[in-house]
Short mmCIF file of C-alpha atoms and ligand atoms in Angstrom, two decimals:
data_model
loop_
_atom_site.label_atom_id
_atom_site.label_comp_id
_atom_site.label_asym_id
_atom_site.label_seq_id
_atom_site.Cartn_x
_atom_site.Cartn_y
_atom_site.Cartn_z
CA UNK A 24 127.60 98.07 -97.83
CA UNK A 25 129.72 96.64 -100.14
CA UNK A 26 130.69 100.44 -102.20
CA UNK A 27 131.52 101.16 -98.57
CA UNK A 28 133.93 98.57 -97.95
CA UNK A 29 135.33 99.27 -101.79
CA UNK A 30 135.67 103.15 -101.22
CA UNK A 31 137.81 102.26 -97.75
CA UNK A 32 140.36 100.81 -100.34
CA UNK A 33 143.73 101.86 -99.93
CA UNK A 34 146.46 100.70 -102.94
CA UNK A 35 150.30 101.50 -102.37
CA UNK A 36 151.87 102.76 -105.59
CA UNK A 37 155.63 102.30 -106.14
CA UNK A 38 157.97 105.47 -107.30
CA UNK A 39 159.97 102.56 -109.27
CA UNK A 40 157.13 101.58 -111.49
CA UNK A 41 156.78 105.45 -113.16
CA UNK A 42 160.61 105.07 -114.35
CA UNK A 43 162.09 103.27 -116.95
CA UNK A 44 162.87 99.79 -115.89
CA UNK A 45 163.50 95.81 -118.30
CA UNK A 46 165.53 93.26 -118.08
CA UNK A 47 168.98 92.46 -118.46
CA UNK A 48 168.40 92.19 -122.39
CA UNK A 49 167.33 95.91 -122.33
CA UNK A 50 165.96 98.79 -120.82
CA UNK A 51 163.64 100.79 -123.31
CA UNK A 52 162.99 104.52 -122.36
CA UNK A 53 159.92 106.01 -122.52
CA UNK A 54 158.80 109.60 -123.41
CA UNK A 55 158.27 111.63 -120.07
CA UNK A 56 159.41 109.56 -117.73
CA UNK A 57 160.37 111.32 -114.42
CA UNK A 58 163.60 112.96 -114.08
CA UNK A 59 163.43 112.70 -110.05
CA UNK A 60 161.33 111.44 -106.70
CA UNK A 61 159.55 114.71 -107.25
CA UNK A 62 158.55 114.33 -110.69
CA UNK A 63 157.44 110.55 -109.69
CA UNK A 64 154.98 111.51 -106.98
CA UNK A 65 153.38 114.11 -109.39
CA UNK A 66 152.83 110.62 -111.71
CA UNK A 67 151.82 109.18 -108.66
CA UNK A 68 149.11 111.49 -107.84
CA UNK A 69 147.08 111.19 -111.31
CA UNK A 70 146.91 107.50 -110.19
CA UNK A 71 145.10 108.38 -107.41
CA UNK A 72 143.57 111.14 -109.08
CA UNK A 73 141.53 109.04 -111.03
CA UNK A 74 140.97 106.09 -108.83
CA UNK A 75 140.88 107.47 -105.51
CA UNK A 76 142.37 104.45 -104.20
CA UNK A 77 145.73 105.14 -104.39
CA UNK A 78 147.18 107.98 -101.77
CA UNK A 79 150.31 106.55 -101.06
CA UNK A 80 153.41 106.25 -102.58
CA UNK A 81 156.64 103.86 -101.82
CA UNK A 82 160.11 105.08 -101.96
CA UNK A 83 163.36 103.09 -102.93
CA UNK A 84 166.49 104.53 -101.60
CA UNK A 85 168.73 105.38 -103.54
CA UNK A 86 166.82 105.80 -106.05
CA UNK A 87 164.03 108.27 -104.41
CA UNK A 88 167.48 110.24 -102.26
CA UNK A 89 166.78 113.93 -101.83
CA UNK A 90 168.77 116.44 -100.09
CA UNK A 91 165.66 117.79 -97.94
CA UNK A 92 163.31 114.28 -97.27
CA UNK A 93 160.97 116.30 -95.37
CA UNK A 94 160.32 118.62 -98.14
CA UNK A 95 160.15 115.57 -100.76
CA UNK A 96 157.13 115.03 -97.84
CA UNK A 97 155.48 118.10 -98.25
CA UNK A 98 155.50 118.09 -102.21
CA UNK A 99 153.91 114.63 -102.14
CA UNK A 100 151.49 116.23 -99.71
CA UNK A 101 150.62 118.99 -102.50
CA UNK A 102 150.03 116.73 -105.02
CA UNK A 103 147.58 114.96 -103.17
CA UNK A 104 149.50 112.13 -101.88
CA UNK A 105 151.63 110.76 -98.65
CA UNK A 106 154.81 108.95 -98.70
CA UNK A 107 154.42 105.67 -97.51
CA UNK A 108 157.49 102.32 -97.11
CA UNK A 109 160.51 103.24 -97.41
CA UNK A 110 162.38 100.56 -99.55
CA UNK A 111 165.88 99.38 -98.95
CA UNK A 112 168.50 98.67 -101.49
CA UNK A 113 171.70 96.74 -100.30
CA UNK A 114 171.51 94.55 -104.11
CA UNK A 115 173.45 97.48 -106.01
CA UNK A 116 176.56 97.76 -104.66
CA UNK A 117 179.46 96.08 -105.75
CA UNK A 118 180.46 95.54 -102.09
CA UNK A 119 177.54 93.18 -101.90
CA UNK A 120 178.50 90.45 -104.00
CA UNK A 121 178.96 88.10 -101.69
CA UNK A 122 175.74 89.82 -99.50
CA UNK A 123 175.36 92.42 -97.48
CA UNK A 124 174.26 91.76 -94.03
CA UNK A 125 174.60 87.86 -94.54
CA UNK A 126 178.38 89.09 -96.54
CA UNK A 127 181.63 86.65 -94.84
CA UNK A 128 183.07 90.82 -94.16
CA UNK A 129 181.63 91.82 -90.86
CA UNK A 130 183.20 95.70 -92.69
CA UNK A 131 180.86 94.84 -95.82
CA UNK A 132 177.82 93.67 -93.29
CA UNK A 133 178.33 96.82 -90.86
CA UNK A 134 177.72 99.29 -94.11
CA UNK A 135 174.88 97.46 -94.97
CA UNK A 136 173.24 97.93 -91.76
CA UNK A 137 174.21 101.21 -92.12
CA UNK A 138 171.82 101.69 -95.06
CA UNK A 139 168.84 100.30 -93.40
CA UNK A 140 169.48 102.57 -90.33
CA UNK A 141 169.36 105.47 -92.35
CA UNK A 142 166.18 104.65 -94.10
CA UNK A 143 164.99 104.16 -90.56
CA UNK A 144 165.98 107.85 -90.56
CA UNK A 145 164.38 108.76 -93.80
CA UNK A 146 161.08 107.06 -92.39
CA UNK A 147 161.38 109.61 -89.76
CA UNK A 148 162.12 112.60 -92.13
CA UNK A 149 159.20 112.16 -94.05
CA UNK A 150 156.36 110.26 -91.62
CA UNK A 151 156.56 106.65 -92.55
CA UNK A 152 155.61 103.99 -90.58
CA UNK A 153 156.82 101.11 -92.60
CA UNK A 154 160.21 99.64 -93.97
CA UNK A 155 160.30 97.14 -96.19
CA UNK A 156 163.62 94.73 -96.45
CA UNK A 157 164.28 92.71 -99.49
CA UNK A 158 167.90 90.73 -99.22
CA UNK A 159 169.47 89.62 -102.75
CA UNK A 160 171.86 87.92 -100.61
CA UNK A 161 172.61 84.18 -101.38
CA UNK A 162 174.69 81.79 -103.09
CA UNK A 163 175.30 80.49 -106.65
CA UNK A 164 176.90 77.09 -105.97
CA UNK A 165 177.05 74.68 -103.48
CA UNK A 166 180.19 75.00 -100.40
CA UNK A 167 180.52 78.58 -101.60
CA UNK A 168 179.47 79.67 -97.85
CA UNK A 169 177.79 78.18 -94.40
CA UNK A 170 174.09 78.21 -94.32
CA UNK A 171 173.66 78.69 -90.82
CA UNK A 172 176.55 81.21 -90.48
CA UNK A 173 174.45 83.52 -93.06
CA UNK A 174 171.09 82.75 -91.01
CA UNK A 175 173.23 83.97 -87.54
CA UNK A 176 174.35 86.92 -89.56
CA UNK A 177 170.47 88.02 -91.01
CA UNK A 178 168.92 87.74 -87.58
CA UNK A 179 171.79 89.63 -85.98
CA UNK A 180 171.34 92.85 -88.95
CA UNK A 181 167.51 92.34 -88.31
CA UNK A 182 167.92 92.62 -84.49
CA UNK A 183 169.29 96.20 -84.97
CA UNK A 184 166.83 96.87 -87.14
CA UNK A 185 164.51 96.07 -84.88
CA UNK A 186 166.00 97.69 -82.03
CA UNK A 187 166.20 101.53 -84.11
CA UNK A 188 162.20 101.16 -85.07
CA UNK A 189 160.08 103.80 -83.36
CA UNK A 190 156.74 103.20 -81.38
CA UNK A 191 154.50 103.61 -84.44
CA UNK A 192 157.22 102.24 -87.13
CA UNK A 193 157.72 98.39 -88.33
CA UNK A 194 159.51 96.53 -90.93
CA UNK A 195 158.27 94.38 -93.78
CA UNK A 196 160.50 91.57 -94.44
CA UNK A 197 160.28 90.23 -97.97
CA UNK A 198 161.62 86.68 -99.20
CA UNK A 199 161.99 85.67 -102.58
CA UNK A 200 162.91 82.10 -104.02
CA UNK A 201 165.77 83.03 -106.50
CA UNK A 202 167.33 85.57 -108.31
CA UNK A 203 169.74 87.20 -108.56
CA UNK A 204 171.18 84.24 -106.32
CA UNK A 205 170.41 80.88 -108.48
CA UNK A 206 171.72 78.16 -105.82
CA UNK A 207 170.69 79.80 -102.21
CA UNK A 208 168.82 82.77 -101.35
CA UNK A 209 168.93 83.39 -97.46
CA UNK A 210 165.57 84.45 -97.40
CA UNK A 211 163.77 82.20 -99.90
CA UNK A 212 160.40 81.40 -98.57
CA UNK A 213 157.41 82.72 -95.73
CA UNK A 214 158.83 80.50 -93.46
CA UNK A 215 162.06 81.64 -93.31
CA UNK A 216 160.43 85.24 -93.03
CA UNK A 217 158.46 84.06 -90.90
CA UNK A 218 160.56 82.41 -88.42
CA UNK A 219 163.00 85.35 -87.98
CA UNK A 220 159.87 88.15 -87.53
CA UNK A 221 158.73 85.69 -85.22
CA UNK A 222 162.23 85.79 -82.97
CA UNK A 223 161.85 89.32 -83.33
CA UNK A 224 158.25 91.04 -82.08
CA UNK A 225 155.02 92.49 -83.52
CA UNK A 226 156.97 95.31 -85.09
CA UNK A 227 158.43 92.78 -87.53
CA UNK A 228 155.96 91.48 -90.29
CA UNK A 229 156.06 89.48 -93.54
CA UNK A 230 155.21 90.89 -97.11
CA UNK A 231 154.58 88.43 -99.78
CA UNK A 232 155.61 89.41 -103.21
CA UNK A 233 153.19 87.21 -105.66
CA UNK A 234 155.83 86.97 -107.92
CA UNK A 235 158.49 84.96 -105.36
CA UNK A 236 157.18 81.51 -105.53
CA UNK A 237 157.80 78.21 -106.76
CA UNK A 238 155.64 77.62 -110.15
CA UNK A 239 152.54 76.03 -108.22
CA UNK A 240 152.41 77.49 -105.02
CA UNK A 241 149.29 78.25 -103.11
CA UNK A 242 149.58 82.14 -102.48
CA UNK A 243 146.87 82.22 -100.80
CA UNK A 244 147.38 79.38 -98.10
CA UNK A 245 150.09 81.53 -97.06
CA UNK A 246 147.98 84.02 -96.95
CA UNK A 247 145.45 82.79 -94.81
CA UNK A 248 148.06 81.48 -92.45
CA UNK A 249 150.08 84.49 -91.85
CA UNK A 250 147.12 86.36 -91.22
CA UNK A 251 145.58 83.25 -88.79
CA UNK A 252 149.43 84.40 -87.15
CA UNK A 253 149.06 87.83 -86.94
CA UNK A 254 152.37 88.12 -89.37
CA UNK A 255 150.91 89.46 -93.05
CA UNK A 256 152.03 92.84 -92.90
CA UNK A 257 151.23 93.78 -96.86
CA UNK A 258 151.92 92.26 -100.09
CA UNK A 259 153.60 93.17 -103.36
CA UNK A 260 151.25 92.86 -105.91
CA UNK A 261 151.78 91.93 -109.30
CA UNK A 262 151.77 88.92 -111.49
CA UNK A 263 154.04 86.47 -113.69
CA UNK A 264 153.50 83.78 -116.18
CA UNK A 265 156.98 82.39 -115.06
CA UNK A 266 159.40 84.03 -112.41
CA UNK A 267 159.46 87.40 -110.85
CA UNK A 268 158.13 88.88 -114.03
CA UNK A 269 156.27 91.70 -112.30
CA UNK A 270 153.82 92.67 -114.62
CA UNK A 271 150.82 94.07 -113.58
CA UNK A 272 148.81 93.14 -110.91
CA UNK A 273 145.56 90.52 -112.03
CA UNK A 274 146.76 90.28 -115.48
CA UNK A 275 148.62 86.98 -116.22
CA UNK A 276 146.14 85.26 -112.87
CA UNK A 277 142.75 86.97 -112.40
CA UNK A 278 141.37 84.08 -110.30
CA UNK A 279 145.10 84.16 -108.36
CA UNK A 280 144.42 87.37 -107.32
CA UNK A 281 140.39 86.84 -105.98
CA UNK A 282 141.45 84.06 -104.30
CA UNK A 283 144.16 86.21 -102.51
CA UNK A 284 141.62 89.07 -101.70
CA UNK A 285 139.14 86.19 -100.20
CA UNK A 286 141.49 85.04 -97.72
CA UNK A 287 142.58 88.74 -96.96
CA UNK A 288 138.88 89.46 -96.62
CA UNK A 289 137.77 85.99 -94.62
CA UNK A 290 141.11 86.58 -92.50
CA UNK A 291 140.41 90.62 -91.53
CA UNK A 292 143.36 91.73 -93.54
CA UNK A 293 141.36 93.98 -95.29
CA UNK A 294 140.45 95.89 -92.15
CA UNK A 295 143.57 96.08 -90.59
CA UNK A 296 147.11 97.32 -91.48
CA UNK A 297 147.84 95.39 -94.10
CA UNK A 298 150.03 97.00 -96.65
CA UNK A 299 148.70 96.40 -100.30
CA UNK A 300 151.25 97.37 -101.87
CA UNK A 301 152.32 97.19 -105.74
CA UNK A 302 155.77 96.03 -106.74
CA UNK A 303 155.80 96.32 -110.52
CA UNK A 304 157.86 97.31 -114.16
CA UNK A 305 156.35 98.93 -116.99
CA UNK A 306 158.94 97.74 -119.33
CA UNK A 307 157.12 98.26 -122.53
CA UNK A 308 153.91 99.75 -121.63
CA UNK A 309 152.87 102.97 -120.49
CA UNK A 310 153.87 103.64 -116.73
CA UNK A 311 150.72 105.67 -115.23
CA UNK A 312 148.04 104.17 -117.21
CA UNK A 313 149.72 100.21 -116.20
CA UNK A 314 149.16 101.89 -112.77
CA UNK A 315 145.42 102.89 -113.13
CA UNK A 316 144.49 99.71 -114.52
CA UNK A 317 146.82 97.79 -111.80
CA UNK A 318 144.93 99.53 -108.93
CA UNK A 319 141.55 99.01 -111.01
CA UNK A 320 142.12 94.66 -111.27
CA UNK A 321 142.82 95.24 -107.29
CA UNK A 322 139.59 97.41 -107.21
CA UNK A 323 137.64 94.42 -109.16
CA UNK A 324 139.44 91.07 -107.68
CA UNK A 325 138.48 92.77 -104.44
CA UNK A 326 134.68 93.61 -105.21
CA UNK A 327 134.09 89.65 -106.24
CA UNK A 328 135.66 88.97 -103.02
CA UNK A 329 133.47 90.61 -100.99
CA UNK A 330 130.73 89.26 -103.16
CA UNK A 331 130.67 86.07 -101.52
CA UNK A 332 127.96 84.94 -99.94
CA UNK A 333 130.38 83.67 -96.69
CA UNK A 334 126.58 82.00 -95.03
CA UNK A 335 125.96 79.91 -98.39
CA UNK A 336 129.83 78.45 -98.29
CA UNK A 337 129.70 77.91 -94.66
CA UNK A 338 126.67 75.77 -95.07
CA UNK A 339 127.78 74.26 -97.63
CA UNK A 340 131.25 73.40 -96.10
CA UNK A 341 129.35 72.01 -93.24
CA UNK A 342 127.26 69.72 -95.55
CA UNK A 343 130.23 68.66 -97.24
CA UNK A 344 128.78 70.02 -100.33
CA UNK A 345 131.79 70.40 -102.21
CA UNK A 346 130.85 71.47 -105.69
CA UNK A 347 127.96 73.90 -103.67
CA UNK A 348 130.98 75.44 -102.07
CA UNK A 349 132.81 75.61 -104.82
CA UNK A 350 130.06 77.22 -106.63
CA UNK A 351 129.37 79.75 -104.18
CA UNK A 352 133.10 81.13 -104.70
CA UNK A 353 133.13 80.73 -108.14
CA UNK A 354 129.67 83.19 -108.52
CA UNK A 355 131.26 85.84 -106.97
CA UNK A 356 134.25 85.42 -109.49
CA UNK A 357 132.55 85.59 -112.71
CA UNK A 358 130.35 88.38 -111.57
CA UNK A 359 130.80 91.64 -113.67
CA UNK A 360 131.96 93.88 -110.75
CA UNK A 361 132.62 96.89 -113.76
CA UNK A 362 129.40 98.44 -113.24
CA UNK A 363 129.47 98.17 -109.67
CA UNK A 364 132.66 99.91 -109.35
CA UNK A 365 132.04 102.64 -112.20
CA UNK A 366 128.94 103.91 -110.14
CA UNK A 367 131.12 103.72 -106.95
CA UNK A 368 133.53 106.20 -108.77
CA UNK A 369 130.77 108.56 -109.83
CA UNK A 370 129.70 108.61 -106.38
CA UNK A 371 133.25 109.75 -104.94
CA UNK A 372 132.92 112.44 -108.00
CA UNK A 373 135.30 110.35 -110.11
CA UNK A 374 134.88 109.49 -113.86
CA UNK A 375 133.74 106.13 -114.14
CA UNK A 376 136.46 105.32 -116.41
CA UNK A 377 139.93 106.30 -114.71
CA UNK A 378 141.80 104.97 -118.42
CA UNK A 379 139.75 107.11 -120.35
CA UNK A 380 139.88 110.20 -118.00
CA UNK A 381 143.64 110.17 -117.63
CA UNK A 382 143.75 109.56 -121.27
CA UNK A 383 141.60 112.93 -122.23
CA UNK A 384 143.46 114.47 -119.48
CA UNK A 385 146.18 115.81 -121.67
CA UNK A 386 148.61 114.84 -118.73
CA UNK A 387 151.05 112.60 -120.55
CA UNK A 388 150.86 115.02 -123.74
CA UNK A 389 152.59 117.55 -121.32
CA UNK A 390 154.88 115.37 -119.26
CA UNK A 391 156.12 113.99 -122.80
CA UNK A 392 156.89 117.83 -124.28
CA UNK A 393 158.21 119.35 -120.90
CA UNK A 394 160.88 116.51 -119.79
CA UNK A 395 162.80 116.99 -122.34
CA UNK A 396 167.02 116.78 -121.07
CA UNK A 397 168.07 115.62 -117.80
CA UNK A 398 168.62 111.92 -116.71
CA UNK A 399 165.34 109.42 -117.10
CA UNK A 400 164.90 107.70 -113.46
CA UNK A 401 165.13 104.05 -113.35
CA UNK A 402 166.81 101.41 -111.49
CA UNK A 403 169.94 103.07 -111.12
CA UNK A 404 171.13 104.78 -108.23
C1 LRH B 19 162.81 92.26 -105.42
C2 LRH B 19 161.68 93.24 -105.23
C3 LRH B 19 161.76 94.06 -103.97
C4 LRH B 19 162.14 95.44 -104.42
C5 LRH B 19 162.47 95.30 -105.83
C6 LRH B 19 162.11 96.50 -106.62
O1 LRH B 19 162.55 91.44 -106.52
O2 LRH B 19 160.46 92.57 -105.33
O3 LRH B 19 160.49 94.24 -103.40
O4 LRH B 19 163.05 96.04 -103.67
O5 LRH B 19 161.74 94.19 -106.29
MN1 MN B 20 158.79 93.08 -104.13
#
């Protein structure tokens, strides 16, 4: 039962994470890092080569643009993989300093729209169903523009938006407390996300980012309530010790990320179209094997999660037993789901070790001697 549930996984991989990415201190390169969207889905596909969890792979535009998106499509389908949300990026361009759909310009606001209508497009070209919107757009000090003007000018880009989706297609609509804006950010928190998918219809949904919260927050509270609202459309998985560090998935806060998975699971999240998605940097470690074991602490949070014995807490909730509750959960999370999941792998004729197996694969041994020359991806257009 429960290997069943596991093997129905499905992890979202992001191009971004297999190039070189940092902080504004420094970018380090790495050897073999891919020189284009193509060479990143081939990295992609040994992550899901190894896990089988992992068939899909997000695109940011501009930094995934092709000439021929449909082909980009069929390569991805080679390797073994499909091409799933299609990123926007209106937080590069220098016209966007003020914003970009929320921007005083209506000029600089029209060509951002423009963007996110032609990754509608690009959704098309290659079979995507989802777009996901992140806004950098907000303010540094105080007076420096109207609050309410920005919030007519969001819901009036997100309108069109709305209005170009497809039958089958939604958007994603991600907030994020601060940064790069350090006084305002116009879409700061789920509520705000909230609020404006609500205005808008079922096609509009909210992603939560783990690493866009206040120090503190209960992730998982929003979790539970989105889903209660029909609004959780995916996450961005990783983790942070302090701000939007994203480093991988489970590692700086294990129990963060059960708890998470236990509302998904309790709320049907993990039946439905939720996106699990991850949103992560490899700044100093290497990119495809901090992808394996990302998708692996999904694989395991996950397994203790559906571990639970959901009869034993509800009786004990009833009872007001709250230490028996507490220990029901708390079982389930220091169970040692390893084994569990390392058979589960054999089964789908994986090794039971992805690390180990993409390690003695030779891969990165031949990524590192052919991409030699050419221009390292990373967050650059
Ligand atoms: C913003 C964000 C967003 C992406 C970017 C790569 O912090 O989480 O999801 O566009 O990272
Ligand atoms: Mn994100």
């Amino acid at each position: 039962m429960i290997k069943d549930q596991l093997r129905q996984q499905r992890i979202e991989t992001p191009s971004w994470a297999y190039g070189n990415s940092g902080t504004r201190f420094k970018v380090f390169a790495q050897q073999g890092v891919p020189r284009d969207p193509y060479e990143k889905l081939a990295d992609a596909a040994q992550v899901h080569r190894y896990t089988g969890v992992a068939p899909t792979v997000a695109l940011h535009i501009p930094w995934d643009k092709v000439d021929d998106y449909a082909d980009l499509a069929r390569h991805a389908t080679e390797q073994g993989v499909t091409i799933g949300a299609i990123n926007s990026n209106v937080f590069q361009d220098d016209d966007y300093k003020l914003g970009s759909v929320t921007h005083p310009d209506p000029e600089v606001r029209r060509k951002a729209l423009r963007h996110l209508l032609d990754c509608v497009d690009i959704m098309d070209a290659t079979g995507s169903d989802t777009l996901k919107l992140w806004f950098s757009d907000g303010t540094n000090y105080p007076g420096q523009d109207d609050i309410r003007a920005r919030q007519d000018r969001l819901a009036e880009a997100l309108a069109a938006v709305y209005e170009r989706l497809g039958e089958e297609q939604r958007f994603l609509l991600e907030y994020k407390l601060f940064e790069p804006a350090f006084y305002m950010t116009d879409l700061p928190d789920w509520g705000t996300a909230y609020a404006h998918c609500l205005k808008l219809g079922d096609k509009a949904q909210v992603v939560v980012d783990t690493g866009h919260h206040a120090p503190g927050t209960n992730i998982e509270f929003i979790v539970a309530f989105l889903l209660r609202e029909g609004k959780l459309g995916g996450f961005d998985f990783n983790s942070r010790f302090y701000a939007d560090d994203d480093l991988m998935v489970g590692a700086a806060d294990p129990f963060q990320l059960f708890r998470i998975m236990f509302e998904v699971i309790g709320g049907g999240g993990y039946t439905n179209e939720t996106a699990f998605m991850l949103d992560q940097c490899h700044n100093i470690e290497p990119k495809i094997p901090g992808q394996i074991r990302s998708v692996m602490n999904v694989q395991e949070a996950t397994a203790k999660a559906l571990l639970v014995d959901r009869d034993a807490l509800a009786a004990a909730q009833r009872e007001g037993d709250v230490l028996g509750a507490n220990a029901v959960l708390m079982d389930a999370y220091n169970t040692d789901v390893r084994p569990l999941l390392g058979e589960l792998r054999e089964e789908m004729g994986l090794a039971p070790d992805p690390m180990a197996a993409y390690a003695k694969s030779g891969y990165f041994e031949k990524i590192a001697a052919d991409r030699v020359g050419g221009n390292q991806a990373g967050w650059g257009a």
